[in-house]
């Protein structure tokens, strides 16, 4: 079975704090892809990153960084020096075997000024 | 500009009525998808299409129907058989057909359907 678990339903931080969003996945595939999407209050999903199962190198993009650990089936997302504009729901997603996406339930991040 | 459009943004329907949600893309993507999102939940797949004139059921296809007569268009009909249709509906597309799980999907702005 394929599944994505985001244990944190809601997180609230104060601006400039660092925050990590956790993601644990399950799959029997040896080759798979993981994604993070952001859903701001407007509702439209915004693609943030894609990672394939053979590339365990961590990635940094500005204030965003991702930690992929195959041994623990985790793909965590860290925002450094959070800003109010980071407030959104963040989804960790697994690429399904039919080309579809398998979503976690999302983590709602609120960044307060 | 390339992208995905969905219309309308808000839709109200009386119980027992069928309603069709529009999804159009000009990205020249082969694959298109329909997802449903309920409050506090992730997205669940309704239907997907990997090529024109072909589509497959997703996890929650009951009460829904689709067509794919043109590459750019993938309308979703919510029928009266759908027991609880009030939700946020998102359309997406990706460059390649299903099976190439590496490709990210691009999403439209969504349609919020409310059954009165």
PDB file of N, CA and C in Angstrom, chain B residues 6-51:
ATOM      1  N   UNK B   6     -10.040  26.826 -14.411  1.00  0.00           N
ATOM      2  CA  UNK B   6     -11.225  26.111 -13.958  1.00  0.00           C
ATOM      3  C   UNK B   6     -12.351  27.127 -13.801  1.00  0.00           C
ATOM      4  N   UNK B   7     -13.518  26.716 -14.214  1.00  0.00           N
ATOM      5  CA  UNK B   7     -14.661  27.597 -14.021  1.00  0.00           C
ATOM      6  C   UNK B   7     -15.898  26.763 -13.697  1.00  0.00           C
ATOM      7  N   UNK B   8     -16.804  27.337 -12.930  1.00  0.00           N
ATOM      8  CA  UNK B   8     -16.664  28.619 -12.235  1.00  0.00           C
ATOM      9  C   UNK B   8     -15.844  28.474 -10.968  1.00  0.00           C
ATOM     10  N   UNK B   9     -15.563  29.547 -10.291  1.00  0.00           N
ATOM     11  CA  UNK B   9     -14.812  29.493  -9.052  1.00  0.00           C
ATOM     12  C   UNK B   9     -15.700  29.003  -7.913  1.00  0.00           C
ATOM     13  N   UNK B  10     -16.956  29.467  -7.918  1.00  0.00           N
ATOM     14  CA  UNK B  10     -17.948  29.027  -6.932  1.00  0.00           C
ATOM     15  C   UNK B  10     -19.172  28.523  -7.680  1.00  0.00           C
ATOM     16  N   UNK B  11     -19.732  27.446  -7.176  1.00  0.00           N
ATOM     17  CA  UNK B  11     -20.891  26.848  -7.844  1.00  0.00           C
ATOM     18  C   UNK B  11     -21.858  26.344  -6.797  1.00  0.00           C
ATOM     19  N   UNK B  12     -23.118  26.691  -7.001  1.00  0.00           N
ATOM     20  CA  UNK B  12     -24.158  26.249  -6.092  1.00  0.00           C
ATOM     21  C   UNK B  12     -25.129  25.367  -6.858  1.00  0.00           C
ATOM     22  N   UNK B  13     -25.512  24.298  -6.220  1.00  0.00           N
ATOM     23  CA  UNK B  13     -26.364  23.335  -6.909  1.00  0.00           C
ATOM     24  C   UNK B  13     -27.458  22.876  -5.970  1.00  0.00           C
ATOM     25  N   UNK B  14     -28.617  22.661  -6.533  1.00  0.00           N
ATOM     26  CA  UNK B  14     -29.703  22.098  -5.727  1.00  0.00           C
ATOM     27  C   UNK B  14     -29.556  20.589  -5.723  1.00  0.00           C
ATOM     28  N   UNK B  15     -30.011  19.997  -4.665  1.00  0.00           N
ATOM     29  CA  UNK B  15     -29.967  18.535  -4.574  1.00  0.00           C
ATOM     30  C   UNK B  15     -30.710  17.915  -5.747  1.00  0.00           C
ATOM     31  N   UNK B  16     -30.138  16.857  -6.296  1.00  0.00           N
ATOM     32  CA  UNK B  16     -30.791  16.162  -7.384  1.00  0.00           C
ATOM     33  C   UNK B  16     -30.394  16.653  -8.763  1.00  0.00           C
ATOM     34  N   UNK B  17     -29.604  17.713  -8.825  1.00  0.00           N
ATOM     35  CA  UNK B  17     -29.183  18.257 -10.121  1.00  0.00           C
ATOM     36  C   UNK B  17     -27.779  17.776 -10.469  1.00  0.00           C
ATOM     37  N   UNK B  18     -27.565  17.552 -11.758  1.00  0.00           N
ATOM     38  CA  UNK B  18     -26.203  17.321 -12.235  1.00  0.00           C
ATOM     39  C   UNK B  18     -25.544  18.674 -12.494  1.00  0.00           C
ATOM     40  N   UNK B  19     -24.219  18.708 -12.337  1.00  0.00           N
ATOM     41  CA  UNK B  19     -23.502  19.946 -12.624  1.00  0.00           C
ATOM     42  C   UNK B  19     -22.146  19.590 -13.224  1.00  0.00           C
ATOM     43  N   UNK B  20     -21.695  20.416 -14.178  1.00  0.00           N
ATOM     44  CA  UNK B  20     -20.424  20.150 -14.850  1.00  0.00           C
ATOM     45  C   UNK B  20     -19.406  21.228 -14.519  1.00  0.00           C
ATOM     46  N   UNK B  21     -18.220  20.781 -14.104  1.00  0.00           N
ATOM     47  CA  UNK B  21     -17.115  21.674 -13.793  1.00  0.00           C
ATOM     48  C   UNK B  21     -16.136  21.662 -14.968  1.00  0.00           C
ATOM     49  N   UNK B  22     -15.711  22.841 -15.341  1.00  0.00           N
ATOM     50  CA  UNK B  22     -14.838  22.965 -16.502  1.00  0.00           C
ATOM     51  C   UNK B  22     -13.368  22.963 -16.086  1.00  0.00           C
ATOM     52  N   UNK B  23     -12.533  22.349 -16.928  1.00  0.00           N
ATOM     53  CA  UNK B  23     -11.088  22.395 -16.742  1.00  0.00           C
ATOM     54  C   UNK B  23     -10.431  22.455 -18.120  1.00  0.00           C
ATOM     55  N   UNK B  24      -9.639  23.488 -18.320  1.00  0.00           N
ATOM     56  CA  UNK B  24      -8.950  23.677 -19.594  1.00  0.00           C
ATOM     57  C   UNK B  24      -7.472  23.964 -19.329  1.00  0.00           C
ATOM     58  N   UNK B  25      -6.592  23.351 -20.160  1.00  0.00           N
ATOM     59  CA  UNK B  25      -5.163  23.633 -20.026  1.00  0.00           C
ATOM     60  C   UNK B  25      -4.565  23.935 -21.395  1.00  0.00           C
ATOM     61  N   UNK B  26      -3.626  24.856 -21.413  1.00  0.00           N
ATOM     62  CA  UNK B  26      -2.934  25.182 -22.659  1.00  0.00           C
ATOM     63  C   UNK B  26      -1.439  24.903 -22.527  1.00  0.00           C
ATOM     64  N   UNK B  27      -1.120  23.908 -21.714  1.00  0.00           N
ATOM     65  CA  UNK B  27       0.266  23.526 -21.466  1.00  0.00           C
ATOM     66  C   UNK B  27       0.722  22.398 -22.383  1.00  0.00           C
ATOM     67  N   UNK B  28      -0.194  21.915 -23.204  1.00  0.00           N
ATOM     68  CA  UNK B  28       0.077  20.777 -24.097  1.00  0.00           C
ATOM     69  C   UNK B  28       0.436  19.511 -23.316  1.00  0.00           C
ATOM     70  N   UNK B  29      -0.158  19.383 -22.132  1.00  0.00           N
ATOM     71  CA  UNK B  29       0.082  18.207 -21.308  1.00  0.00           C
ATOM     72  C   UNK B  29      -0.809  17.054 -21.747  1.00  0.00           C
ATOM     73  N   UNK B  30      -0.237  15.839 -21.700  1.00  0.00           N
ATOM     74  CA  UNK B  30      -1.025  14.660 -22.059  1.00  0.00           C
ATOM     75  C   UNK B  30      -2.017  14.277 -20.962  1.00  0.00           C
ATOM     76  N   UNK B  31      -1.546  14.302 -19.724  1.00  0.00           N
ATOM     77  CA  UNK B  31      -2.337  13.750 -18.622  1.00  0.00           C
ATOM     78  C   UNK B  31      -3.099  14.832 -17.874  1.00  0.00           C
ATOM     79  N   UNK B  32      -4.308  14.500 -17.500  1.00  0.00           N
ATOM     80  CA  UNK B  32      -5.123  15.406 -16.693  1.00  0.00           C
ATOM     81  C   UNK B  32      -5.800  14.627 -15.592  1.00  0.00           C
ATOM     82  N   UNK B  33      -6.087  15.348 -14.487  1.00  0.00           N
ATOM     83  CA  UNK B  33      -6.579  14.695 -13.269  1.00  0.00           C
ATOM     84  C   UNK B  33      -7.653  15.559 -12.611  1.00  0.00           C
ATOM     85  N   UNK B  34      -8.568  14.888 -11.930  1.00  0.00           N
ATOM     86  CA  UNK B  34      -9.527  15.576 -11.065  1.00  0.00           C
ATOM     87  C   UNK B  34      -9.377  15.052  -9.645  1.00  0.00           C
ATOM     88  N   UNK B  35      -9.286  16.023  -8.708  1.00  0.00           N
ATOM     89  CA  UNK B  35      -9.184  15.696  -7.297  1.00  0.00           C
ATOM     90  C   UNK B  35     -10.310  16.378  -6.536  1.00  0.00           C
ATOM     91  N   UNK B  36     -10.639  15.772  -5.426  1.00  0.00           N
ATOM     92  CA  UNK B  36     -11.600  16.369  -4.506  1.00  0.00           C
ATOM     93  C   UNK B  36     -10.884  16.619  -3.181  1.00  0.00           C
ATOM     94  N   UNK B  37     -11.159  17.788  -2.589  1.00  0.00           N
ATOM     95  CA  UNK B  37     -10.592  18.107  -1.287  1.00  0.00           C
ATOM     96  C   UNK B  37     -11.701  18.473  -0.319  1.00  0.00           C
ATOM     97  N   UNK B  38     -11.751  17.783   0.802  1.00  0.00           N
ATOM     98  CA  UNK B  38     -12.682  18.102   1.872  1.00  0.00           C
ATOM     99  C   UNK B  38     -11.923  18.840   2.978  1.00  0.00           C
ATOM    100  N   UNK B  39     -12.636  19.608   3.792  1.00  0.00           N
ATOM    101  CA  UNK B  39     -11.954  20.424   4.822  1.00  0.00           C
ATOM    102  C   UNK B  39     -11.023  19.595   5.690  1.00  0.00           C
ATOM    103  N   UNK B  40      -9.799  20.085   5.851  1.00  0.00           N
ATOM    104  CA  UNK B  40      -8.822  19.419   6.707  1.00  0.00           C
ATOM    105  C   UNK B  40      -8.264  18.135   6.140  1.00  0.00           C
ATOM    106  N   UNK B  41      -8.500  17.918   4.878  1.00  0.00           N
ATOM    107  CA  UNK B  41      -8.043  16.673   4.251  1.00  0.00           C
ATOM    108  C   UNK B  41      -7.119  16.952   3.086  1.00  0.00           C
ATOM    109  N   UNK B  42      -6.379  15.928   2.720  1.00  0.00           N
ATOM    110  CA  UNK B  42      -5.608  16.005   1.488  1.00  0.00           C
ATOM    111  C   UNK B  42      -6.515  15.790   0.297  1.00  0.00           C
ATOM    112  N   UNK B  43      -5.916  15.752  -0.875  1.00  0.00           N
ATOM    113  CA  UNK B  43      -6.682  15.567  -2.098  1.00  0.00           C
ATOM    114  C   UNK B  43      -6.882  14.081  -2.383  1.00  0.00           C
ATOM    115  N   UNK B  44      -8.052  13.775  -2.907  1.00  0.00           N
ATOM    116  CA  UNK B  44      -8.324  12.401  -3.304  1.00  0.00           C
ATOM    117  C   UNK B  44      -8.672  12.369  -4.792  1.00  0.00           C
ATOM    118  N   UNK B  45      -8.153  11.371  -5.473  1.00  0.00           N
ATOM    119  CA  UNK B  45      -8.281  11.291  -6.918  1.00  0.00           C
ATOM    120  C   UNK B  45      -9.652  10.771  -7.330  1.00  0.00           C
ATOM    121  N   UNK B  46     -10.307  11.502  -8.241  1.00  0.00           N
ATOM    122  CA  UNK B  46     -11.623  11.102  -8.732  1.00  0.00           C
ATOM    123  C   UNK B  46     -11.476  10.333 -10.049  1.00  0.00           C
ATOM    124  N   UNK B  47     -10.909  10.991 -11.039  1.00  0.00           N
ATOM    125  CA  UNK B  47     -10.675  10.413 -12.355  1.00  0.00           C
ATOM    126  C   UNK B  47      -9.358  10.969 -12.900  1.00  0.00           C
ATOM    127  N   UNK B  48      -8.769  10.223 -13.816  1.00  0.00           N
ATOM    128  CA  UNK B  48      -7.630  10.748 -14.535  1.00  0.00           C
ATOM    129  C   UNK B  48      -7.648  10.266 -15.977  1.00  0.00           C
ATOM    130  N   UNK B  49      -6.961  11.022 -16.802  1.00  0.00           N
ATOM    131  CA  UNK B  49      -6.907  10.706 -18.229  1.00  0.00           C
ATOM    132  C   UNK B  49      -5.473  10.870 -18.701  1.00  0.00           C
ATOM    133  N   UNK B  50      -4.974   9.849 -19.351  1.00  0.00           N
ATOM    134  CA  UNK B  50      -3.589   9.887 -19.806  1.00  0.00           C
ATOM    135  C   UNK B  50      -3.488  10.262 -21.280  1.00  0.00           C
ATOM    136  N   UNK B  51      -4.633  10.188 -21.982  1.00  0.00           N
ATOM    137  CA  UNK B  51      -4.629  10.473 -23.411  1.00  0.00           C
ATOM    138  C   UNK B  51      -6.066  10.778 -23.833  1.00  0.00           C
TER     139      UNK B  51
END
